[in-house]
Short mmCIF file of C-alpha atoms in Angstrom, two decimals:
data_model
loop_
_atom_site.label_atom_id
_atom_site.label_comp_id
_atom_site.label_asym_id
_atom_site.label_seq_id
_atom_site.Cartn_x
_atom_site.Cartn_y
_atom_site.Cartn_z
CA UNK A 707 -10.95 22.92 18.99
CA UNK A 708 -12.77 19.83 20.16
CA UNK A 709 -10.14 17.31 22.11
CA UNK A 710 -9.97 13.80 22.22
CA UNK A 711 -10.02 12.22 26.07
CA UNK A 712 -8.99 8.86 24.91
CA UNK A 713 -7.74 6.93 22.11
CA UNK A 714 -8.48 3.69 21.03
CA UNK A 715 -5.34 1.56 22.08
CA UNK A 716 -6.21 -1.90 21.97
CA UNK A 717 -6.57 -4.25 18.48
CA UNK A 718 -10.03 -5.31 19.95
CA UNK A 719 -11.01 -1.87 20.10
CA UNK A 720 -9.64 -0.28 16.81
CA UNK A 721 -10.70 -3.35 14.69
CA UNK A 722 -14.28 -2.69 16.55
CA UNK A 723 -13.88 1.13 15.36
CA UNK A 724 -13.03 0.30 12.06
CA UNK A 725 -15.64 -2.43 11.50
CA UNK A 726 -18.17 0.46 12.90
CA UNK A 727 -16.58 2.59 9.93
CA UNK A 728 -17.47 -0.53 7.64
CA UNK A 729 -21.06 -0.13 8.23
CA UNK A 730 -21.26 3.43 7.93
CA UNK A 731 -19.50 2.94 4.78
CA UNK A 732 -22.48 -0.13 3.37
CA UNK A 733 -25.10 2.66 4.42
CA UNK A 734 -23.01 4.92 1.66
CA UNK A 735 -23.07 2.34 -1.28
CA UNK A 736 -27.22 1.98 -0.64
CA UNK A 737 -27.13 5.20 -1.14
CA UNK A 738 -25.17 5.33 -4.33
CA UNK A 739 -26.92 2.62 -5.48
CA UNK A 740 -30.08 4.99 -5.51
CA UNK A 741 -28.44 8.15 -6.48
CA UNK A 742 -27.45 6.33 -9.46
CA UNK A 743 -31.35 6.83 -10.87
CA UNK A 744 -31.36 9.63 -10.70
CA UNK A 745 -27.98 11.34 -11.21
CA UNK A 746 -25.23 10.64 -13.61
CA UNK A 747 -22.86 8.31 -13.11
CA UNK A 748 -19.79 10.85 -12.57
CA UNK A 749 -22.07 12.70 -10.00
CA UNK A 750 -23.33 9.50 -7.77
CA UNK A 751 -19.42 8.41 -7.70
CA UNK A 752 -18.56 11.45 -6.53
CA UNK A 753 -20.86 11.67 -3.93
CA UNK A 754 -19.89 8.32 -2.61
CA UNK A 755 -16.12 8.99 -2.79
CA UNK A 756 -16.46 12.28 -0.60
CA UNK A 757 -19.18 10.57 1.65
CA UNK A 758 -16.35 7.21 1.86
CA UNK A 759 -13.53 9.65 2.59
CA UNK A 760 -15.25 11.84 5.32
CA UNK A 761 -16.53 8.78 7.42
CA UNK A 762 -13.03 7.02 6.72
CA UNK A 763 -11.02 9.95 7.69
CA UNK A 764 -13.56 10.62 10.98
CA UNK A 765 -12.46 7.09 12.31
CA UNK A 766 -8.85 7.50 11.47
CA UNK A 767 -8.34 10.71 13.01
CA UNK A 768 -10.16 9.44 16.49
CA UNK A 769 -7.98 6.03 16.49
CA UNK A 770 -4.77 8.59 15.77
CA UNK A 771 -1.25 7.02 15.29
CA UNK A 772 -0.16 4.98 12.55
CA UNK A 773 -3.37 4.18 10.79
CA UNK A 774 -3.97 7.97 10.65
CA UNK A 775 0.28 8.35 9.52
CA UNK A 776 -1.24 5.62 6.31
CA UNK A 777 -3.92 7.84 5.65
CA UNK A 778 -1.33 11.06 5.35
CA UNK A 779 1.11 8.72 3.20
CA UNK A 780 -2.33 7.43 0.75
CA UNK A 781 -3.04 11.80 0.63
CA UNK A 782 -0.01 12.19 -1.88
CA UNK A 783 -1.00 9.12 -4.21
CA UNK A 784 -2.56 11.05 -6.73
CA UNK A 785 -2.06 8.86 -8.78
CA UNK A 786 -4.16 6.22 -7.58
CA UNK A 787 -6.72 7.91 -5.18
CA UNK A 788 -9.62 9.79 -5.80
CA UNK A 789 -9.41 13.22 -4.75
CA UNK A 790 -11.82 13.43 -2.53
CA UNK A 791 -9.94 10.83 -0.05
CA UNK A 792 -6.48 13.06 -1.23
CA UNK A 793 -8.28 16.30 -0.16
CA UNK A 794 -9.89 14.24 3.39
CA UNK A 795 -6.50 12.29 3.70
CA UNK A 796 -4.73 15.88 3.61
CA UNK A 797 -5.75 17.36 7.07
CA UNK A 798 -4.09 14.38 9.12
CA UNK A 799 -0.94 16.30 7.62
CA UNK A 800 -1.38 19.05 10.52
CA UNK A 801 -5.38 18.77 11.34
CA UNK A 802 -6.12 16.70 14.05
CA UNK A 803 -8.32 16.91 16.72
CA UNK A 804 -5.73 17.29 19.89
CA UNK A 805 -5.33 15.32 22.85
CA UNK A 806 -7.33 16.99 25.98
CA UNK A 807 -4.80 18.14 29.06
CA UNK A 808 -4.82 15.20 31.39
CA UNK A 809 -3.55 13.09 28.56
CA UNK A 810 -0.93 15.34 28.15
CA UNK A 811 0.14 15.82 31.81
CA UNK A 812 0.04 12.03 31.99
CA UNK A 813 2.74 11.71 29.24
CA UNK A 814 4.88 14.44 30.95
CA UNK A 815 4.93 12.48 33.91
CA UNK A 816 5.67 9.26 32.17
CA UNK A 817 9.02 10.48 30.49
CA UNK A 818 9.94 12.96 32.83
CA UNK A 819 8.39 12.85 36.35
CA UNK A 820 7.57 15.86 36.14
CA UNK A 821 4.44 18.35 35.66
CA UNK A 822 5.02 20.62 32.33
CA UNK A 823 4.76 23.37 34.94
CA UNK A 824 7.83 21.93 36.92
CA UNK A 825 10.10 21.99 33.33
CA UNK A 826 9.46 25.04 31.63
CA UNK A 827 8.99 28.80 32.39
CA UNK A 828 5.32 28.51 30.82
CA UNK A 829 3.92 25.58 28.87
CA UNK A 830 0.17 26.29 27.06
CA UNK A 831 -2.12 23.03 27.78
CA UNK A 832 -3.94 23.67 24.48
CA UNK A 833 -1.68 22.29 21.44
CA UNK A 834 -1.79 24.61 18.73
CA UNK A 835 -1.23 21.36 15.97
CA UNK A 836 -2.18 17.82 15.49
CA UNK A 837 -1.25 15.71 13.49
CA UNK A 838 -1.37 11.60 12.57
CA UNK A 839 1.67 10.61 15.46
CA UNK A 840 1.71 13.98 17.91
CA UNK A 841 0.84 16.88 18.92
CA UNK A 842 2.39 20.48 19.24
CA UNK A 843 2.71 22.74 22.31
CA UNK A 844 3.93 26.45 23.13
CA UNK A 845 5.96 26.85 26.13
CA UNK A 846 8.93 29.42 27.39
CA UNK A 847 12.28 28.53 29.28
CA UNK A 848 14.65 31.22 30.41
CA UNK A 849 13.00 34.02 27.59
CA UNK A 850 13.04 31.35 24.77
CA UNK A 851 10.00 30.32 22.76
CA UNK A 852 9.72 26.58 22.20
CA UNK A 853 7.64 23.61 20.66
CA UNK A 854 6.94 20.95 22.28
CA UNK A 855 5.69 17.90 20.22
CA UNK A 856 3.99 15.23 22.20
CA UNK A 857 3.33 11.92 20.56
CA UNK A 858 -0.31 10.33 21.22
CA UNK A 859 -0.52 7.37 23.80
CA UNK A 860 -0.26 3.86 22.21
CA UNK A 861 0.96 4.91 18.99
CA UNK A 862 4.32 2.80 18.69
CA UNK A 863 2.26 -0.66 20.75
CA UNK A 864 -0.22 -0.30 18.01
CA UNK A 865 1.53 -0.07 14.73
CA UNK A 866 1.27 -3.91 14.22
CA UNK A 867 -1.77 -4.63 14.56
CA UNK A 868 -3.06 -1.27 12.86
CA UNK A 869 -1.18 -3.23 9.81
CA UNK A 870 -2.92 -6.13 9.92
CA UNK A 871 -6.03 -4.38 10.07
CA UNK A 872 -5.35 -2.48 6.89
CA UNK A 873 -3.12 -5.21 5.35
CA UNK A 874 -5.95 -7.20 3.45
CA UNK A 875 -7.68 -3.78 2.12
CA UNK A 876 -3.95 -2.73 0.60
CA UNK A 877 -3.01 -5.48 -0.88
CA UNK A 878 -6.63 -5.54 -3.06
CA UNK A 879 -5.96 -2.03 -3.89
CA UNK A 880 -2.62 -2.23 -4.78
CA UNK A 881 -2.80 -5.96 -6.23
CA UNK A 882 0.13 -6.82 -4.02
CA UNK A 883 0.66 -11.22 -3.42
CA UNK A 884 2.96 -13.30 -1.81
CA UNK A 885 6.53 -13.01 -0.62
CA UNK A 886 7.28 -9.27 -2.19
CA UNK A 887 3.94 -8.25 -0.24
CA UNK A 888 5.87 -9.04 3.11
CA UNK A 889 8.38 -7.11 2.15
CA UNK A 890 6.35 -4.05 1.60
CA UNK A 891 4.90 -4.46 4.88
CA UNK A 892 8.07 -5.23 7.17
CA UNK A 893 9.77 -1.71 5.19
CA UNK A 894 6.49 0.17 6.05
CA UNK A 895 6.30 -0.85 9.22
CA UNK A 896 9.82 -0.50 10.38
CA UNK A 897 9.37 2.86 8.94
CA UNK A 898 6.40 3.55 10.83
CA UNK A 899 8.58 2.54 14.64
CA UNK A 900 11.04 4.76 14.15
CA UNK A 901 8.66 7.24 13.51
CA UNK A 902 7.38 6.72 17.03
CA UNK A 903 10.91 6.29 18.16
CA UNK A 904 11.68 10.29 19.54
CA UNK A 905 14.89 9.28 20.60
CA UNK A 906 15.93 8.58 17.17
CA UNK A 907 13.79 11.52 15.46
CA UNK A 908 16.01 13.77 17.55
CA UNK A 909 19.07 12.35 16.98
CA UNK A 910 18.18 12.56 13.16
CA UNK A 911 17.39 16.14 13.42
CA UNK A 912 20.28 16.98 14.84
CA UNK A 913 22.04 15.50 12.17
CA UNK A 914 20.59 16.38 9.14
CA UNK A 915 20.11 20.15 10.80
CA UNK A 916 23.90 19.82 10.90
CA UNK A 917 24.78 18.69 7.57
CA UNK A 918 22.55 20.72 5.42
CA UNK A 919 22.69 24.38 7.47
CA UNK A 920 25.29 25.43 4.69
CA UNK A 921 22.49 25.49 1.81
CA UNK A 922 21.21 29.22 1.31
CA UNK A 923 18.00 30.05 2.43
CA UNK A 924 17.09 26.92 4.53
CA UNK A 925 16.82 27.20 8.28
CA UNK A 926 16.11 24.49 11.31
CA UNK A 927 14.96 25.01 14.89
CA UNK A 928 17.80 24.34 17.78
CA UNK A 929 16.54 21.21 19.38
CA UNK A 930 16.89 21.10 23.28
CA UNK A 931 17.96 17.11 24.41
CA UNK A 932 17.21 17.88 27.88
CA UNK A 933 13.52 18.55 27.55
CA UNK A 934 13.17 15.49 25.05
CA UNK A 935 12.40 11.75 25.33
CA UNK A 936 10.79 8.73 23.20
CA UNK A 937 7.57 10.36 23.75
CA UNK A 938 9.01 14.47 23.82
CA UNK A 939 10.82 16.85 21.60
CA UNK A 940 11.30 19.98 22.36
CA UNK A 941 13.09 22.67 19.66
CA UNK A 942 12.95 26.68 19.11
CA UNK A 943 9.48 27.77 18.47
CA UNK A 944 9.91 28.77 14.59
CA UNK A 945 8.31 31.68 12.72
CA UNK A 946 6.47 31.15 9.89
CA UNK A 947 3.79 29.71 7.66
CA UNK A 948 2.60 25.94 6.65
CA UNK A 949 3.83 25.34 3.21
CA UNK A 950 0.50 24.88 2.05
CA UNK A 951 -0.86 27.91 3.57
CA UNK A 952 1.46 30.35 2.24
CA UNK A 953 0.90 29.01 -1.66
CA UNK A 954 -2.69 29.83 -0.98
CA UNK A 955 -1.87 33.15 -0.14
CA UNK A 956 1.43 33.89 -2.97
CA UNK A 957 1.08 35.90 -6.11
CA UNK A 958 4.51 36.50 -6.30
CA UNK A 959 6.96 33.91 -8.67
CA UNK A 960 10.15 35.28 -7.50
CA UNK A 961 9.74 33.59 -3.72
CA UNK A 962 7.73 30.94 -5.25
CA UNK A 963 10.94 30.29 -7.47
CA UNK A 964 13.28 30.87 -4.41
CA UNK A 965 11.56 28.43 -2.36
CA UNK A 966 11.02 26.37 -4.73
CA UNK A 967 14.72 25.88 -5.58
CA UNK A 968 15.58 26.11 -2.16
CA UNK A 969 13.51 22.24 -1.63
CA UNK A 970 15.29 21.07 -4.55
CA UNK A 971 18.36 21.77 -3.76
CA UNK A 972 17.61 20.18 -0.64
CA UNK A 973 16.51 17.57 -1.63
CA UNK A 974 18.99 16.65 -4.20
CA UNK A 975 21.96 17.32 -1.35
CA UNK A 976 20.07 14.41 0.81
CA UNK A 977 19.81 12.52 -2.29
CA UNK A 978 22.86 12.55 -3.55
CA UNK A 979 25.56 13.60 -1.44
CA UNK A 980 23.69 12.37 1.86
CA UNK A 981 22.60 9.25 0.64
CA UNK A 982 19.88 9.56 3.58
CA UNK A 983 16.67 11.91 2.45
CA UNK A 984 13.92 13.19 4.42
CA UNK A 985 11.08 10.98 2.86
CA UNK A 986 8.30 12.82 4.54
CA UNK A 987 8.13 15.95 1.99
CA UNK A 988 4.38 17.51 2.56
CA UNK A 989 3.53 20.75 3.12
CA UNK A 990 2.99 20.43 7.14
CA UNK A 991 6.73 19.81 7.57
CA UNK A 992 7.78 22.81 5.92
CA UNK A 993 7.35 26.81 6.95
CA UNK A 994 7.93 29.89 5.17
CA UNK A 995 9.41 32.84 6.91
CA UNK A 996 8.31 36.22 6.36
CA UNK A 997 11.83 37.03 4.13
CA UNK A 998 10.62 33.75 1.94
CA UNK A 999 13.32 31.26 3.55
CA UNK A 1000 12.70 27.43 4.27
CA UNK A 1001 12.30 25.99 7.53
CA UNK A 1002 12.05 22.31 7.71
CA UNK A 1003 11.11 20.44 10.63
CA UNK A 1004 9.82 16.75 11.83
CA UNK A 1005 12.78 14.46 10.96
CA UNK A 1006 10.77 10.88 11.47
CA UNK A 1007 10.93 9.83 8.63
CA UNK A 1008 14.14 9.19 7.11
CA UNK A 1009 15.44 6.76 4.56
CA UNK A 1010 19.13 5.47 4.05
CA UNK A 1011 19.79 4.73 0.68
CA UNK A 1012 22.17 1.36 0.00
CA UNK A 1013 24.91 1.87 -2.62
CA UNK A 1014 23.68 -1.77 -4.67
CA UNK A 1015 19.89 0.25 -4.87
CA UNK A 1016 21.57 4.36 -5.33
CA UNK A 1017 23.70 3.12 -8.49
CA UNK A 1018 21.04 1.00 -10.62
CA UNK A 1019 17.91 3.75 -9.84
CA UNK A 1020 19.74 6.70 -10.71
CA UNK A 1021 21.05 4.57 -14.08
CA UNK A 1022 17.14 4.76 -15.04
CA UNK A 1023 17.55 8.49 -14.76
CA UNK A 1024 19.96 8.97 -17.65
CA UNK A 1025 18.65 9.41 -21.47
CA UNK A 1026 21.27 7.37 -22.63
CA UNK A 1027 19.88 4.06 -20.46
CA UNK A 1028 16.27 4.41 -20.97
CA UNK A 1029 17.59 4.68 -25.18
CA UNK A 1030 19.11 1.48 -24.73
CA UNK A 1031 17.04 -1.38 -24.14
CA UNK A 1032 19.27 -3.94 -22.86
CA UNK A 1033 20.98 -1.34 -20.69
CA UNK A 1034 17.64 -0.27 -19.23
CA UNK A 1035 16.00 -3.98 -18.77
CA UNK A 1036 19.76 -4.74 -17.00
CA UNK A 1037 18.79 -1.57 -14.38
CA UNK A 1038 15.10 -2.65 -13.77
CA UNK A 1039 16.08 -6.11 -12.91
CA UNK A 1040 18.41 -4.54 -10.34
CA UNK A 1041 15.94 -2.80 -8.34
CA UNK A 1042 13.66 -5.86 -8.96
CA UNK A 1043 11.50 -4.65 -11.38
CA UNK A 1044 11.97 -7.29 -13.70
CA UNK A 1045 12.32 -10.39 -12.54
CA UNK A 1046 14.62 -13.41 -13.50
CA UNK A 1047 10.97 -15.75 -13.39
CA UNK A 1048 9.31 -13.53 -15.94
CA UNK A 1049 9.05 -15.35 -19.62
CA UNK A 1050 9.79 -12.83 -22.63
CA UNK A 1051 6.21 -11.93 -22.85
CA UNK A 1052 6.26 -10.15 -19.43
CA UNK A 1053 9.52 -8.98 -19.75
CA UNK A 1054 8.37 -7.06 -23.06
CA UNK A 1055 5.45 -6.14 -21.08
CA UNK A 1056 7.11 -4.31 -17.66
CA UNK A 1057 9.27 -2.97 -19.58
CA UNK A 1058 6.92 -1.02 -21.71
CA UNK A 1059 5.26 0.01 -18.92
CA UNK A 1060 8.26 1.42 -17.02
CA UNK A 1061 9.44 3.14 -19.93
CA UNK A 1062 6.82 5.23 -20.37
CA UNK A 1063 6.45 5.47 -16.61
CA UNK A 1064 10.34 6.61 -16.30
CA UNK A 1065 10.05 8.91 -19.37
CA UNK A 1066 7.48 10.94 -17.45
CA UNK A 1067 9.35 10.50 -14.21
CA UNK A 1068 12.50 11.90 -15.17
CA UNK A 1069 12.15 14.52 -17.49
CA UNK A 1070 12.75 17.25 -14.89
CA UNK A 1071 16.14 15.44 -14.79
CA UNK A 1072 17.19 15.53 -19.06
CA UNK A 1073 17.20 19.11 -18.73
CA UNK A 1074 19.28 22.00 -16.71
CA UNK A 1075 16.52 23.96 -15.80
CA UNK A 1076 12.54 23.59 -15.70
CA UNK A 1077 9.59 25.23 -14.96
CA UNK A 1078 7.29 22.78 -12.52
CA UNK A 1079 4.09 25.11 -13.86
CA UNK A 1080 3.23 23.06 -16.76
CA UNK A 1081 0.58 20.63 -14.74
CA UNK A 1082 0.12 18.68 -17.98
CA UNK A 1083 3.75 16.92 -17.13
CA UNK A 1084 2.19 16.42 -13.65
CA UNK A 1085 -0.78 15.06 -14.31
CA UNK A 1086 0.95 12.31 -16.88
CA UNK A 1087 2.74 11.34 -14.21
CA UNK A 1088 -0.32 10.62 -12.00
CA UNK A 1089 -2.10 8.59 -15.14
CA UNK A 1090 0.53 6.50 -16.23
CA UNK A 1091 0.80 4.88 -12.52
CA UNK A 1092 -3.59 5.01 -12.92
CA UNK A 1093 -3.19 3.32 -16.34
CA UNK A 1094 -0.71 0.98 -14.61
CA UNK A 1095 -2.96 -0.02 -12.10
CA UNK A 1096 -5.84 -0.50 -14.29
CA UNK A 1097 -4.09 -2.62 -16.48
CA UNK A 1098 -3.04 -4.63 -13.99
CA UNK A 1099 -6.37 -5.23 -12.37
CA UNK A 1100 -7.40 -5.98 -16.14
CA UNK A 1101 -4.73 -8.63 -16.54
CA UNK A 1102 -5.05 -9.83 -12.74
CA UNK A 1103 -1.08 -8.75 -12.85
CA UNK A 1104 0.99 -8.82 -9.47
CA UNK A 1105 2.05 -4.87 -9.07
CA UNK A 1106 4.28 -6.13 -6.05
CA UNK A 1107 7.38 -5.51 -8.29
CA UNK A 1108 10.41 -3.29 -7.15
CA UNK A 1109 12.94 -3.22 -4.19
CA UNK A 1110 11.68 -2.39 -0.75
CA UNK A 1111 13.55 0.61 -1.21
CA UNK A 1112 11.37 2.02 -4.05
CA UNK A 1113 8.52 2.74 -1.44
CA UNK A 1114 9.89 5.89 0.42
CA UNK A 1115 12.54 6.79 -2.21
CA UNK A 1116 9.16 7.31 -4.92
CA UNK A 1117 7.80 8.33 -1.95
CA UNK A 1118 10.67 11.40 -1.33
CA UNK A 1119 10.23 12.10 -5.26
CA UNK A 1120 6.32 12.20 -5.34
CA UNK A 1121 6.34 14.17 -2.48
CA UNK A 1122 8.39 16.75 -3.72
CA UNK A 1123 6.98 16.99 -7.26
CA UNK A 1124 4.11 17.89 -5.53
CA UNK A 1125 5.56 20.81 -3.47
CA UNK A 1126 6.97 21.79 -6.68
CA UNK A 1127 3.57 22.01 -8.56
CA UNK A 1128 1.93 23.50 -5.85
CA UNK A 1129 4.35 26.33 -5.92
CA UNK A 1130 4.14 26.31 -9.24
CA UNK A 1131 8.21 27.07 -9.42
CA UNK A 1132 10.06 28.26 -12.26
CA UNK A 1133 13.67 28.14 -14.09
CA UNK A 1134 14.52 25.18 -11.08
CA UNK A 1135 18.38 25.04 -11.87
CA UNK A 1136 18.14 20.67 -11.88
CA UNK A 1137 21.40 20.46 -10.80
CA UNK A 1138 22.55 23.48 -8.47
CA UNK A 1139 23.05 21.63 -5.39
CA UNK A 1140 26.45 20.70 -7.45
CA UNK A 1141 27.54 24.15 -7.15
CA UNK A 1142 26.75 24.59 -3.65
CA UNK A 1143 29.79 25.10 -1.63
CA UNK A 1144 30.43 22.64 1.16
CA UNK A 1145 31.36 23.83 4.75
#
């Protein structure tokens, strides 16, 4: 695999990237423009979407870090992206081109003082996975198999000004304005540092690897403090495929339903009984052992969830609420989705639009069990928030509304209705992790 010998690490020279990106991306419009003639509509767009993606993606994946982590977060936005960027957007999940061996070395040195060679038994030079933040490594101490992940140069220095690169581009996609814009952007980005922050992945590894070993059939690598820094992590080398890999390869329903209620009931346990959830759920941070069990890895990406934010969301969830109007309007304007500014008119309106939002949204959650094969349910999902958006461009409407909290909690949800299609998982008790007993 082709390595990268530098990244860009300055604002001067990833704005400079990005504006070369720009051009590349004018050159693709002419184009369109032309194909237009002489193709259909559908087919020009098309064209231009999968030509936009590949030269966008080519960029990101060069400049590595957090703009590259954005692109992986836009990838499960079906709702709202085209799917040739959500197809492009899906190899930062696990491939990357790698960092070349010097670069590596270097970083060993830097957290360590110390050679790769001078740590472990036998440490492999050529990662074996890259992704948007790091890289992964095969090495051996004292008969063990291990991973090493090593996180690309510059990543955590760059973060702010890869968001105010992408900051004016965002906000015209997502029609995001004033004050609740900032907010987006401070959660995202505080998000994004502790992401970069090893020290504190670790420690939150540890900890959720702790309190969630009791579920059946999930498993987490032993992680190894001594061989780890804020650059470094070093666990058990674990057996298994990506997620996405093994769907490609299952015809059997029984370990698709086994797995597949295995990351609910995960899931749900964070959720609910955590109050802190892994809100990084793609397919790259998940393997499948050869006897079907669940290993989850790369801890990053945590959120907390506050009690005043938990009660009103989960209040949306119920039948009874979203049957009651004031009830429900009461809920939204707890998590900010209605706010105490709007006149009647676009009180009516949010509201309408949530509902049917919500009613989509939740009804894995009004029954006991359900089958996540019916894409139909799926794909509603995805056009109400496309309908949303369209309307809202139509109307010139602000679609900044919400807590800050809604970003990574949809973002958990989304995330794992997704895994849950893709498996295409059956008879999902709703709420087993309730049953589940605790150690």
């Amino acid at each position: 695999m082709k390595t990268s010998k530098q990244i860009p690490i300055s604002k001067l020279e990833r704005t400079s990237k990005l504006v070369r990106t720009g051009a590349k991306l004018g050159v693709n419009y002419l184009k369109y423009y032309g194909d237009k003639i002489i193709s259909s509509e559908e087919e020009a767009k098309e064209r231009l979407d999968e030509n936009n993606a590949n030269d966008i993606y080519d960029s990101l994946k060069t400049m590595k870090g957090s703009a590259l982590k954005m692109a992986q977060m836009m990838s499960m936005e079906r709702s709202i992206m085209p799917k040739a960027y959500v197809d492009k957007f899906s190899l930062s999940h696990f491939s990357v081109p790698p960092l070349s061996g010097p670069l590596v070395l270097r970083t060993f040195k830097k957290s360590f003082g110390k050679l790769p060679s001078q740590l472990f038994d036998a440490f492999d030079n050529e990662a074996v996975n890259a992704a948007s933040i790091g890289q992964v490594h095969v090495a051996e101490k004292e008969g063990k198999k291990l991973a090493v992940k090593i996180q690309y140069p510059g990543v955590a220095s760059s973060i702010k000004s890869d968001l105010a690169i992408v900051k004016p581009v965002a906000m015209k996609m997502f029609k995001l304005s004033g004050e609740h814009a900032e907010t987006y952007f401070k959660e995202v980005e505080n998000k994004l540092t502790e992401e970069t922050d090893y020290q504190l992945e670790l420690a939150q590894s540890e900890e959720i690897s702790s309190l969630c070993k009791h579920l059946p059939n999930l498993k987490f690598p032993n992680y190894y403090p001594e061989y780890s820094s804020s650059e470094i992590i070093t666990m058990d080398w674990m057996h298994g495929l990506h997620l996405s890999e093994f769907i490609k390869k299952n015809n059997d329903q029984g370990a698709a339903n086994l797995i597949g209620q295995t990351l609910w009931d995960f899931y749900m346990y964070q959720i609910h009984v955590l109050r802190n959830v892994h809100a990084d759920p793609h397919p790259g941070n998940f393997l499948i052992s050869s006897n079907f069990e669940v290993i989850a890895l790369d801890f990053g990406c945590m959120k907390r969830i506050p009690e005043h934010f938990y009660n009103p969301y989960f209040q949306l969830f119920k039948s009874e609420v979203i049957n009651d109007l004031l009830t429900f309007q009461e809920n939204l304007k707890a998590i900010e989705i209605l706010r105490d500014e709007d006149d009647d008119a676009d009180q009516l309106l949010f509201t309408e639009l949530f509902s049917e939002i919500i009613d989509y949204f939740t009804l894995p959650f009004q029954n006991e069990t359900f089958d996540f094969c019916d894409m139909a349910h799926f794909e509603k999902i995805s056009t109400t928030g496309e309908q949303f958006m369209k309307k809202a461009k139509k109307m010139n409407m602000d679609t900044g509304r919400g807590s800050k909290h809604i970003i990574y909690m949809n973002r958990a949800f989304f995330g794992l209705f997704s895994l849950m299609y893709d498996l295409r998982a059956k008879n999902i008790k709703i709420n087993n992790y309730q049953s589940i007993e605790k150690p």
